[in-house]
Coordinates of C-alpha atoms and ligand atoms in Angstrom, one line a residue:
X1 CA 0.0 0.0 0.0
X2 CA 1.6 3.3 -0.9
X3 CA 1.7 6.0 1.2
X4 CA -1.2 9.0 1.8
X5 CA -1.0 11.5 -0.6
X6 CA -3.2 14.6 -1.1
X7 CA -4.4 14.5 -4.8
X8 CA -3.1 16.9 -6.7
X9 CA -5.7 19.6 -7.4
X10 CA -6.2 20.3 -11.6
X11 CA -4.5 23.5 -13.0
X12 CA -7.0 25.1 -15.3
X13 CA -4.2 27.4 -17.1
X14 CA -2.9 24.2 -19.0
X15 CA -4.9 23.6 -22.3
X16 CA -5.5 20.1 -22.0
X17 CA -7.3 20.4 -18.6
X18 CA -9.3 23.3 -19.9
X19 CA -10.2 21.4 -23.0
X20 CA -10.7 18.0 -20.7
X21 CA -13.0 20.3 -18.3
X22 CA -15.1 22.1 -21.4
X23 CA -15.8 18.3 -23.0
X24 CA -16.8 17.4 -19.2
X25 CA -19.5 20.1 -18.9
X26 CA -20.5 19.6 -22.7
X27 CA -21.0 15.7 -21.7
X28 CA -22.9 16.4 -18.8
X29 CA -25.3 19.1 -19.9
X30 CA -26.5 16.5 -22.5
X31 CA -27.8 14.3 -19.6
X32 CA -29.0 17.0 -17.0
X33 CA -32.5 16.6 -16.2
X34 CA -33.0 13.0 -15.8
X35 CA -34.8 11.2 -13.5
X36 CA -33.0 9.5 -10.5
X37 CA -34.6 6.9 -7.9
X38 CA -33.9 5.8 -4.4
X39 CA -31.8 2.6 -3.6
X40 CA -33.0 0.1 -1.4
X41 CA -31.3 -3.1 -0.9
X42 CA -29.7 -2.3 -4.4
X43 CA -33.1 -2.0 -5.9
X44 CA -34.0 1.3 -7.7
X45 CA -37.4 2.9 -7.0
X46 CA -38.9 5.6 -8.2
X47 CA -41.6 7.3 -6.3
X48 CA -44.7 9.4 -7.7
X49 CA -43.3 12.0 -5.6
X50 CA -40.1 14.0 -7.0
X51 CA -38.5 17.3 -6.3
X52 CA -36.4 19.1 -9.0
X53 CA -32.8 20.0 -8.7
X54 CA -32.4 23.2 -10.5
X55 CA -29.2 25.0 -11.5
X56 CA -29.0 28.3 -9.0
X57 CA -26.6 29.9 -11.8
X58 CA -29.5 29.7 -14.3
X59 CA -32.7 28.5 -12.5
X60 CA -34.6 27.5 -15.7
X61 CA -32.0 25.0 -16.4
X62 CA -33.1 21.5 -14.7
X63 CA -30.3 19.3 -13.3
X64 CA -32.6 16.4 -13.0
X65 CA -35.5 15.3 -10.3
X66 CA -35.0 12.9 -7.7
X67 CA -38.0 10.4 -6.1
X68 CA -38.5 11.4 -2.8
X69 CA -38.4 9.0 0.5
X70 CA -41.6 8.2 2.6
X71 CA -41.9 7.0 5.7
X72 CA -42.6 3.5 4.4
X73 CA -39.7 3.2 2.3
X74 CA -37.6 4.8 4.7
X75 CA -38.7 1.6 7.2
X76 CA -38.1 -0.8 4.1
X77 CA -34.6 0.9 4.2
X78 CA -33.6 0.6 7.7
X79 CA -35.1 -3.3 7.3
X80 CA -32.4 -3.3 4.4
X81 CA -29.3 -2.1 6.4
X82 CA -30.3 -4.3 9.4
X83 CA -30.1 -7.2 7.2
X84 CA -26.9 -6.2 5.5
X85 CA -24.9 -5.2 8.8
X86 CA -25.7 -8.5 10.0
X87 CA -23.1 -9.8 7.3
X88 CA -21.0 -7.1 6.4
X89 CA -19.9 -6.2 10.2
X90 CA -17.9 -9.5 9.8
X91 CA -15.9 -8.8 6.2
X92 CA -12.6 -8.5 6.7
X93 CA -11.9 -5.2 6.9
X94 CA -9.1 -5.0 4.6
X95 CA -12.1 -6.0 2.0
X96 CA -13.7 -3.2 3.1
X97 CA -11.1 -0.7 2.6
X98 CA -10.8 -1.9 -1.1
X99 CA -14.3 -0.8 -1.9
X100 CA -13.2 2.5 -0.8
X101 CA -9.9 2.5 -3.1
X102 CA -12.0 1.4 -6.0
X103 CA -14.4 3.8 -5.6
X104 CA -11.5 6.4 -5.3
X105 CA -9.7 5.2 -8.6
X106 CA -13.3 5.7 -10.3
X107 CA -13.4 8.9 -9.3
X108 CA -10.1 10.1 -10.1
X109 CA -10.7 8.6 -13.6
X110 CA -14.3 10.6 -13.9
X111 CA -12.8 13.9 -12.0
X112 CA -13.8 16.0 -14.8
X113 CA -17.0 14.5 -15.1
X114 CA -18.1 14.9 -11.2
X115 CA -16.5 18.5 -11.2
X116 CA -19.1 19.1 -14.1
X117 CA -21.9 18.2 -12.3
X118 CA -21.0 20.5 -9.3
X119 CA -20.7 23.3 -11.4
X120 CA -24.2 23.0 -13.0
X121 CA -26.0 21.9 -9.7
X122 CA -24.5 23.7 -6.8
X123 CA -22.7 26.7 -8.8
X124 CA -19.2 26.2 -7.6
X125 CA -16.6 27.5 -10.3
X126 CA -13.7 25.2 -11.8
X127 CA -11.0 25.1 -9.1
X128 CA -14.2 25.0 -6.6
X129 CA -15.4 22.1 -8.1
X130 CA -11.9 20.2 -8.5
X131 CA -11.1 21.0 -5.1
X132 CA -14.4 19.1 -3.8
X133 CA -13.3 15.9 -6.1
X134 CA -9.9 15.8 -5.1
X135 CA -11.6 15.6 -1.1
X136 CA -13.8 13.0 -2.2
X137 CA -11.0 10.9 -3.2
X138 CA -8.1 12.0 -0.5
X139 CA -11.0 11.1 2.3
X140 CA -11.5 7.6 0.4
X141 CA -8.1 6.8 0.1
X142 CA -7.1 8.2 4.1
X143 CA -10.0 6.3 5.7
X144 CA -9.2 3.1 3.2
X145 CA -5.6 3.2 5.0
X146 CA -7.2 4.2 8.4
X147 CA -9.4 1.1 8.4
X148 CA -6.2 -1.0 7.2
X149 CA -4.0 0.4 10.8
X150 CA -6.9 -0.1 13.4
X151 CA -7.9 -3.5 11.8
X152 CA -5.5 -5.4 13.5
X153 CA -6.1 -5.6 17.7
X154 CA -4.4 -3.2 19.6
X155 CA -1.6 -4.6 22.1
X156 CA -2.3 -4.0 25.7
X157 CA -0.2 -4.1 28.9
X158 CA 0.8 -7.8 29.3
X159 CA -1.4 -9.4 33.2
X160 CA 0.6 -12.0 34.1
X161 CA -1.3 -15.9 33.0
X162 CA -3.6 -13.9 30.3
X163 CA -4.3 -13.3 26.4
X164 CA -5.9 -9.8 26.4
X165 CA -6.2 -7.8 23.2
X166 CA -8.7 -4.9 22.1
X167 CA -10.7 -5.1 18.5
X168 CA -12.4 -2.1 17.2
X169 CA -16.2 -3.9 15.9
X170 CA -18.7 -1.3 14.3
X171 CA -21.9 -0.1 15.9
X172 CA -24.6 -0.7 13.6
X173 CA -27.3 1.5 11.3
X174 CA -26.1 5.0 11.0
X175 CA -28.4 7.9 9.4
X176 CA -25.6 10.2 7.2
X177 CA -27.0 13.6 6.5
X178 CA -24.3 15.6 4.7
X179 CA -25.0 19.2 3.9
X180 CA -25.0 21.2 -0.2
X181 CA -21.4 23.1 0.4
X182 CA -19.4 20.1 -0.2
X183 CA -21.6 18.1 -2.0
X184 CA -19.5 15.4 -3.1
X185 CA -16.2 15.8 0.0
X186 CA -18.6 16.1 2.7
X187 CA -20.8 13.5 1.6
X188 CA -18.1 11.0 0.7
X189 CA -16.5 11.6 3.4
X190 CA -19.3 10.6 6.2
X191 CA -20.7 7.9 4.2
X192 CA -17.7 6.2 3.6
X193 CA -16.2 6.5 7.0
X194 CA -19.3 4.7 8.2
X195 CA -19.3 1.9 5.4
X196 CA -15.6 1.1 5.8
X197 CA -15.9 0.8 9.9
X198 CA -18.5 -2.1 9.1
X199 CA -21.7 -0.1 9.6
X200 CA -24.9 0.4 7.1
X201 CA -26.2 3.1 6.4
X202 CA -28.8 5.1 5.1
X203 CA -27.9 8.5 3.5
X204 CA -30.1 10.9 3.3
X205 CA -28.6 13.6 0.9
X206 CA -29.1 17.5 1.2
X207 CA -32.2 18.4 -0.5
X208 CA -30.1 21.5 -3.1
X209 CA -27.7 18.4 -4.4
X210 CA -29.4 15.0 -4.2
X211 CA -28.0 14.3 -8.5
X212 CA -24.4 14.4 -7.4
X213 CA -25.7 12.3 -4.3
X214 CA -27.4 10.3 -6.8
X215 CA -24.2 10.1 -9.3
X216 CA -22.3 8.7 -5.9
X217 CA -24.2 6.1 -5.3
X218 CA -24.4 5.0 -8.6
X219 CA -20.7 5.1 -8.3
X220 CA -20.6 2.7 -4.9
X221 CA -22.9 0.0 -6.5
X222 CA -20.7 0.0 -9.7
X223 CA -17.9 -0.7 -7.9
X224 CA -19.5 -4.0 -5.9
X225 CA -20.7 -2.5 -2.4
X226 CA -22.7 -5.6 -1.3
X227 CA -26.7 -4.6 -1.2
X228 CA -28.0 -3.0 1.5
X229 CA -24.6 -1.4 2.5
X230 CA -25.3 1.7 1.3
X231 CA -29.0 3.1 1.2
X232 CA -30.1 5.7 -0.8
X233 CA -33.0 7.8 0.4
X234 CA -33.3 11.4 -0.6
X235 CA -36.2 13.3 0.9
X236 CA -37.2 16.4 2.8
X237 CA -34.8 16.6 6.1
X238 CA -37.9 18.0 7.9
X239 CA -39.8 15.1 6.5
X240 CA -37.9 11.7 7.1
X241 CA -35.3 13.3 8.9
X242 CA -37.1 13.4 11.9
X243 CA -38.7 9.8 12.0
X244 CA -35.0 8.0 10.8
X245 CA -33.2 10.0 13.6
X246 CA -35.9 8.7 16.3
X247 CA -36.2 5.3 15.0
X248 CA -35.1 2.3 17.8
X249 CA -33.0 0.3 15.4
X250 CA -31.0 4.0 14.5
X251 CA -27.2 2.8 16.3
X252 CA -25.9 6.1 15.5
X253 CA -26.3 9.7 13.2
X254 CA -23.5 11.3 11.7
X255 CA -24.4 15.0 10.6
X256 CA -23.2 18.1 8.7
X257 CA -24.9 21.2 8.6
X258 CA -26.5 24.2 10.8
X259 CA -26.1 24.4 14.2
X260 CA -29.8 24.9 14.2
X261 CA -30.7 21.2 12.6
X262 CA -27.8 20.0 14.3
X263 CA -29.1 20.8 18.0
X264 CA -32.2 19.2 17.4
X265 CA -30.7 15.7 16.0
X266 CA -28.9 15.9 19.1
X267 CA -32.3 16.4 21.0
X268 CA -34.3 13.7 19.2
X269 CA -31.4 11.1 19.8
X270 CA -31.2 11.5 23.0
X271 CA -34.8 10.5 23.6
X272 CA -35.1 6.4 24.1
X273 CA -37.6 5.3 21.8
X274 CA -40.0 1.9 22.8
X275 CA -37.7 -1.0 22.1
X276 CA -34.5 1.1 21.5
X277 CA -31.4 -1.2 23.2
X278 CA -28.8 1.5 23.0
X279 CA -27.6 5.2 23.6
X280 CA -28.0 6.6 20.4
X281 CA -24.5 8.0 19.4
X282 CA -24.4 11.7 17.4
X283 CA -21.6 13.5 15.6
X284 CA -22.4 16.5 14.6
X285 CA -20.4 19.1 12.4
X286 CA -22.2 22.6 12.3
X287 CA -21.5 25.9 11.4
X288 CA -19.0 28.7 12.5
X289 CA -18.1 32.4 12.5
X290 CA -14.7 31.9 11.3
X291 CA -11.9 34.7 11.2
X292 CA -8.4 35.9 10.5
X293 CA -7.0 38.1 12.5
X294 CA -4.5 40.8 11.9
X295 CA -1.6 41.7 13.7
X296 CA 0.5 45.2 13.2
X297 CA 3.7 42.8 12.1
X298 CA 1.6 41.3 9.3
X299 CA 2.5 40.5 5.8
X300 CA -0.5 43.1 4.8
X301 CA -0.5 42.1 0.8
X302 CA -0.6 38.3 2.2
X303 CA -3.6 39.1 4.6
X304 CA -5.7 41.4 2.4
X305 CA -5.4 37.9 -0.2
X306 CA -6.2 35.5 2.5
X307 CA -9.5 37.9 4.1
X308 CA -10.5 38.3 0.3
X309 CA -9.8 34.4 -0.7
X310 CA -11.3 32.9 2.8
X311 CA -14.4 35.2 3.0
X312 CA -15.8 34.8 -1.3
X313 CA -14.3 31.3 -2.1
X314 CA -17.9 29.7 -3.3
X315 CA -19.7 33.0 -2.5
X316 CA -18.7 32.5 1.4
X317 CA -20.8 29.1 1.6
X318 CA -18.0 27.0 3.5
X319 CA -18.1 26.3 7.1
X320 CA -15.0 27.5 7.3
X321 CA -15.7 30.9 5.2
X322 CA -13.6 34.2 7.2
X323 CA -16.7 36.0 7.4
X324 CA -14.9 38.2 9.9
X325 CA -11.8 39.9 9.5
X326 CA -10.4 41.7 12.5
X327 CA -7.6 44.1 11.6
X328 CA -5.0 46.0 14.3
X329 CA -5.6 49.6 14.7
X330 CA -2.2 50.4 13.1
X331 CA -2.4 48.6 9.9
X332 CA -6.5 48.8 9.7
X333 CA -6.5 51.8 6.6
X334 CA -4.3 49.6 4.6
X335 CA -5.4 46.2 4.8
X336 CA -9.0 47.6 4.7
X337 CA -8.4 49.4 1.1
X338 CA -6.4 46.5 -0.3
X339 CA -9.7 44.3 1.1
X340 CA -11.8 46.6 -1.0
X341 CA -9.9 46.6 -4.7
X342 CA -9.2 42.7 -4.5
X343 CA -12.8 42.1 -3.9
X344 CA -14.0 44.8 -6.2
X345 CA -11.7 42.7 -8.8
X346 CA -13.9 39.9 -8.5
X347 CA -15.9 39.4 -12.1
X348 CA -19.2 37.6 -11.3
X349 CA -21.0 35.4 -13.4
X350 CA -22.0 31.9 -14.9
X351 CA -20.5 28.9 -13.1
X352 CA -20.0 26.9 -16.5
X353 CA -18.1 30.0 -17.7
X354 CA -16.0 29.6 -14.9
X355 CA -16.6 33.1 -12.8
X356 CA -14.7 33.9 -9.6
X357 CA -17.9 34.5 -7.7
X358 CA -21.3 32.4 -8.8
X359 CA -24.4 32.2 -7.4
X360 CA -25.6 31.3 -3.9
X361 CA -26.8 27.8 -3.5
X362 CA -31.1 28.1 -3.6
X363 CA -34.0 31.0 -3.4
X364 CA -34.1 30.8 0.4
X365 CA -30.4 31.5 1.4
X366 CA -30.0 34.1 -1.3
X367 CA -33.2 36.1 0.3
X368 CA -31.8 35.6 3.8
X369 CA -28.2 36.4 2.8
X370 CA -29.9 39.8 1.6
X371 CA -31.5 40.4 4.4
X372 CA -28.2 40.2 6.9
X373 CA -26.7 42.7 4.0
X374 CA -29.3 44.9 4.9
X375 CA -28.7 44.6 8.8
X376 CA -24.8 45.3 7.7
X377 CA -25.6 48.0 6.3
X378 CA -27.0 49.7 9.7
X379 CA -24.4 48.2 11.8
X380 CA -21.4 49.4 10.2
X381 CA -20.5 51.1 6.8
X382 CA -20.5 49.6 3.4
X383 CA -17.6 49.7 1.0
X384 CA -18.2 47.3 -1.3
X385 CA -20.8 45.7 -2.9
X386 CA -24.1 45.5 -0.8
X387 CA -26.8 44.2 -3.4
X388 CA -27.9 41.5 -5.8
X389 CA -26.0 41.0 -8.8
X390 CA -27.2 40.7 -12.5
X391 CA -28.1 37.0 -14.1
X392 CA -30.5 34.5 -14.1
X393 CA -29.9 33.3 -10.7
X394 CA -28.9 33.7 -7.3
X395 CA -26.2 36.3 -7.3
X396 CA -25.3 38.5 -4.6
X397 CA -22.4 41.2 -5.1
X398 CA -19.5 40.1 -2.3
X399 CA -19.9 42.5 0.1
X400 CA -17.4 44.2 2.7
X401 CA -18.8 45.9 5.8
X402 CA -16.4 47.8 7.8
X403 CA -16.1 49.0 11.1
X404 CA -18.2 47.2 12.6
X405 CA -18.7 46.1 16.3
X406 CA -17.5 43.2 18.2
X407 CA -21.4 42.7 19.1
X408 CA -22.9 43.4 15.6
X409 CA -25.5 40.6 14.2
X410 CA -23.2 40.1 11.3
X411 CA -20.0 39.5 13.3
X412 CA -22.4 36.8 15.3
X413 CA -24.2 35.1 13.4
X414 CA -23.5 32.8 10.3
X415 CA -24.2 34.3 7.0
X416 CA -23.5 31.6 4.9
X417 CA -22.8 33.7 1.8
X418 CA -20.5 36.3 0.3
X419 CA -20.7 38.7 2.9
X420 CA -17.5 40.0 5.0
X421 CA -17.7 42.4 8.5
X422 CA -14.5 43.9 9.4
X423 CA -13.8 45.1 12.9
X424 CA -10.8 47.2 14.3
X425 CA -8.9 46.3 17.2
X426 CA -7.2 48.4 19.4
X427 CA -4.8 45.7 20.5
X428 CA -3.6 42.0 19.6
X429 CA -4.7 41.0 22.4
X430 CA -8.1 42.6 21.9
X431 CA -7.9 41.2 18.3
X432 CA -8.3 37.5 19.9
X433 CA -10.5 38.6 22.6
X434 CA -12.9 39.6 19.6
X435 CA -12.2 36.7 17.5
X436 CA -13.5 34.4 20.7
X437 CA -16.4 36.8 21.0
X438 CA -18.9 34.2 19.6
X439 CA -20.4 30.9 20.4
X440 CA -18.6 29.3 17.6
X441 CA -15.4 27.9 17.2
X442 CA -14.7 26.2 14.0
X443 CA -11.2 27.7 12.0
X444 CA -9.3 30.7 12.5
X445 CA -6.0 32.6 10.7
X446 CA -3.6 34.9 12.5
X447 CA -0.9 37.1 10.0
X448 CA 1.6 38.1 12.0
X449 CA 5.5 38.1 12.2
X450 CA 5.9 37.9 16.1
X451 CA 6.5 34.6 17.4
X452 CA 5.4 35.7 21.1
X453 CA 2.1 36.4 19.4
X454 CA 1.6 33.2 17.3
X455 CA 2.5 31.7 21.3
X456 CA -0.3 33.3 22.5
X457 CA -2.7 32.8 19.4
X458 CA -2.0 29.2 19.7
X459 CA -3.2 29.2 23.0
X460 CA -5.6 31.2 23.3
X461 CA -8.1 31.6 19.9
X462 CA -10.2 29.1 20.6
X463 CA -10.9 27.1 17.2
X464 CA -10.6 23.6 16.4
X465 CA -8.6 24.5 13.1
X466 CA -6.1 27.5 13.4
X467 CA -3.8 28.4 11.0
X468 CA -0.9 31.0 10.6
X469 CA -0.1 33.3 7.8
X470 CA -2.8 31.1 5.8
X471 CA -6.3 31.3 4.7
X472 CA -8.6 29.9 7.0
X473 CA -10.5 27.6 4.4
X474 CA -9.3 24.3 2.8
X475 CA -7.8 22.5 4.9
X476 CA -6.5 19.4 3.5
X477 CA -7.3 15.6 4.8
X478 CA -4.6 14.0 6.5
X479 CA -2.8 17.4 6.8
X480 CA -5.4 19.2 8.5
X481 CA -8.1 17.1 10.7
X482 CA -10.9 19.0 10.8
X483 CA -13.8 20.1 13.4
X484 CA -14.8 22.5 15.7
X485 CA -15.4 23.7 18.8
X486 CA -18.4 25.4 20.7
X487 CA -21.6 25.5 18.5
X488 CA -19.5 24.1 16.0
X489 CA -20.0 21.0 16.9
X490 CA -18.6 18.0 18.3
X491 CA -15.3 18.0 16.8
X492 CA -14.5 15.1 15.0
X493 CA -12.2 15.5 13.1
X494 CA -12.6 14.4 10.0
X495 CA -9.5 13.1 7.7
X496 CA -7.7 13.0 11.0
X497 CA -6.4 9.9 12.9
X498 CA -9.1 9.7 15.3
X499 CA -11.8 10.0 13.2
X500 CA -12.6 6.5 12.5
X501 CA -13.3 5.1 16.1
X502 CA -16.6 7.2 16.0
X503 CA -18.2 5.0 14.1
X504 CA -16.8 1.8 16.1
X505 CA -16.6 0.4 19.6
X506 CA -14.4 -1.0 21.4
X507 CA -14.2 -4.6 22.6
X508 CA -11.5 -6.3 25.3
X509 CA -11.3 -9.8 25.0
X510 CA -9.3 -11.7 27.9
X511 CA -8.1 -15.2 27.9
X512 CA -6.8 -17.3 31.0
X513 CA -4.3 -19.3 29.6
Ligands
LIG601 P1 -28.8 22.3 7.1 O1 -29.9 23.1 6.5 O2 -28.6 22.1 8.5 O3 -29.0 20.8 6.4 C1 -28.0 19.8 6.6 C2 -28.7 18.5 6.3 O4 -29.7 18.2 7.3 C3 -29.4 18.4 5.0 O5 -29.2 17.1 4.5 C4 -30.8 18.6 5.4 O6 -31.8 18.1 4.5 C5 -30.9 17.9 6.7 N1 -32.0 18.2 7.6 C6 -32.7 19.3 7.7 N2 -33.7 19.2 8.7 C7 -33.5 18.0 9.2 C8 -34.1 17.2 10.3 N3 -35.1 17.8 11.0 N4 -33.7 16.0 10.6 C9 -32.7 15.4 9.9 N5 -32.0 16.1 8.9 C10 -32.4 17.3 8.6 O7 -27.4 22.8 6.5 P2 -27.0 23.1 5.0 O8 -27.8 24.3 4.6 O9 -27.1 21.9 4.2 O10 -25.4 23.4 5.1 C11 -24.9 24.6 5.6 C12 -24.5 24.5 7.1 O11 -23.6 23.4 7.2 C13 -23.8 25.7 7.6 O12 -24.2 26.0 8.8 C14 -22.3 25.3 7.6 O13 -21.5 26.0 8.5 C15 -22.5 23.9 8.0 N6 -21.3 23.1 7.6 C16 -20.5 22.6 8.6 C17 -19.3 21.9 8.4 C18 -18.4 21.4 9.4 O14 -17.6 20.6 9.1 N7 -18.5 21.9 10.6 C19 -19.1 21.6 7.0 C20 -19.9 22.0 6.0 C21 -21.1 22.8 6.3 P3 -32.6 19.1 3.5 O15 -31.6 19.7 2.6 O16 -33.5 18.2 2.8 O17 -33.3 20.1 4.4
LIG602 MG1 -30.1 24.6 4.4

């Protein structure tokens, strides 16, 4: 087995890859708007019932409609995993982890392909889109290797006259409910963790990107995933999330998304339901009010390209987005105007045509999104953008909003869109007092040259992913585990080393000898 390796991300400037990426989209706007069914048991259903995925970039462009999950199917699909974990708890697990490294081969060869479909459905621009494949695949080929290392029993202090050793053994039927913003990492990435520890599962996709959902899925059965494995039941979250997440036979819940929908998983799974033989367990990845921080010592060039970069990358819709920049008093004027041109530098336009800044992911978000502009605009003062933005979608201007107060609504609460709050400090150490100032506590940055301060930072900003003279999105698996703090969840830490024994137990086996 070779060694992890990140995969290398696809530079867009070389002719071949741009040619290799037009012939992708070309390819795939031929088949948008399909129709895709449920799997159950391996068996493909389609419902009366089926919701439209639309592209947000141009809305009257259909990606395809999926059939929707009711409660009776969504039964017939926890029957389904039951019955498969009951065998595939006990497949070797090395077998497991070549399902995964299959799967990742497939994808590597269909990159161009799966980018394609993000583009169209979800509005991410070229590098966007690549960077989400190339996830996909590192997080297939790190939890393949992970699954390798913890399969064999872990060696325990010798007791004198005994055989003792520790297996890891899965837990059971886990509910996977990814979010939109990585649609295809994200997704891949819980789902697959789950499979490879020996678990079923049912995944229930987010509603704004249920094709690629559907396109990854397709993907796991070509590659052999024994039926019942992997369950494919898109629906409403409000819908069947509810009645999956409460059912008795549910071992465990792995989630990404809003703190809001995250709390109340965490609420309903805590509830023992008639019959239920287990504490339910819940990992849950939720959202964050992330920064980078500014000290007087600062590369100012590097941090005005790192604020810009961390708070519009896919229109501000990562977890991980700097929706806050917090700037020392000294150096505020400078980094502030820099801030300004770079962003006012950003063209906007269609995803397909590969625009900097797209549209926002769905009608909802891009009224909300609005909305907070709005509030913005009375808690601090605009400088750049502030409104919606031509085309025949969802686009909102990236807008900066400066001086602005510690306390403000938009330095509090997550946006989830292309919207940037900037605060002065009068201090470094004020600057990381304000960057605590919330109940989040996802990922961070601090640009500085003083190594007393990066100290201090390192101690001090609470967030589960910090980072130093470096944006405070993208952090890569293996390299960067990843989860947060506070309301941003239960800190997992995905593509990390730990990661893994979340979705497994622990058992001790002794012999007297
Ligand atoms: P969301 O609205 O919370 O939805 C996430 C998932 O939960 C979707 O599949 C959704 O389905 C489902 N859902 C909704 N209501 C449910 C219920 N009652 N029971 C069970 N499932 C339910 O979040 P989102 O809009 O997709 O994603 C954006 C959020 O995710 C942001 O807050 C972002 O910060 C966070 N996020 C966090 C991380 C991290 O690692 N910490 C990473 C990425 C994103 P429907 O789509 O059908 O409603
Ligand atoms: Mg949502």
């Amino acid at each position: 087995m070779l060694e992890f390796k990140n995969e290398a991300l696809v530079n867009f400037q070389l002719k071949e890859n741009k040619e290799a990426m037009e012939a992708a989209l070309k390819k795939v706007k031929a088949e948008l708007g399909k129709e895709y069914p449920l799997i159950i048991n391996g068996e493909k259903i389609f419902t009366e019932k089926k919701v439209k995925s639309i592209n947000p970039g141009n809305v009257d462009e259909l990606i395809g409609s999926v059939s929707q999950t009711n409660r009776d199917l969504a039964e017939k699909a926890m029957e389904a995993a039951q019955s498969a974990f009951s065998t595939w708890q006990y497949v070797d697990p090395v077998s497991r982890a070549d399902y995964l490294f299959k799967a990742a081969a497939e994808l590597r060869r269909r990159k161009f392909e799966f980018s394609a479909w993000e583009v169209y459905e979800i509005g991410k621009n070229w590098a966007e889109a690549d960077g989400d494949v190339a996830e996909a695949i590192d997080f297939m080929e790190f939890y393949a290797r992970e699954m390798v290392r913890l399969a064999s029993p872990k060696a325990l202090p010798p007791f004198p006259g005994e055989r003792n050793r520790m297996h890891y053994i899965p837990l059971g039927v886990g509910i996977v409910i990814p979010p939109w913003n990585f649609p295809l990492a994200i997704l891949v990435g819980m789902t697959t963790s789950a499979i490879v520890t020996g678990n079923s599962v049912l995944l229930k996709p987010a509603s704004p990107t249920m094709i690629i959902a559907a396109k990854f899925a397709e993907l796991m059965e070509e590659v052999g995933l024994p039926k019942g494995v992997l369950n494919f039941v898109p629906g409403p979250g409000s819908e069947i999330g509810d009645y999956l997440v409460g059912h008795p036979k549910t071992r465990f819940i792995s989630f990404t998304g809003s703190k809001e929908v995250g709390l109340h998983i965490n609420e309903l799974a805590a509830k023992t339901a008639p019959g239920q033989i287990w504490v339910k367990r819940v990992v849950a990845e939720m959202g964050g009010k992330d920064a980078i921080v500014v000290d007087a010592s600062a590369n100012l060039e590097a941090a005005a390209s790192a604020i810009v970069t961390s708070a519009f990358g896919f229109q501000g819709q990562k977890c991980s987005a700097g929706s806050r920049a917090i700037i020392h008093k000294d150096v505020y004027d400078d980094v502030l105007k820099m801030v300004i041109e770079k962003t006012n530098a950003l063209a906007i336009g269609l995803p397909e045509d590969n625009f900097a800044i797209g549209p926002v992911s769905d009608q909802g978000a891009y009224h909300k999104i609005l909305e907070y502009i709005e509030i913005g605009k009375t808690e601090g003062r605009l400088v750049s953008g502030g409104s919606k933005a031509e085309g025949n979608g969802y686009y909102i201007q990236p807008t900066v909003i400066a001086d602005v107060k510690p306390e403000a609504r938009i330095m509090q609460e997550e946006i989830f869109g292309p919207v940037l709050a900037v605060s002065k400090a009068d201090s470094f150490e004020e600057a990381i007092d304000i960057f605590n100032n919330t109940e989040y506590g996802l990922t961070g940055s601090l640009y500085s040259n003083d190594r007393a301060h990066f100290e201090y930072a390192e101690q001090r900003m609470h967030c589960g992913n910090l980072y130093f003279n470096r944006k405070c999105t993208g952090a890569m698996v293996g390299a960067h585990p990843f989860g947060g703090f506070n309301m941003s969840g239960t800190d997992s830490k995905t593509g990390g080393p730990d990661y893994l024994q979340l979705f497994m137990q622990a058992k001790s086996v002794s012999e007297v000898f």
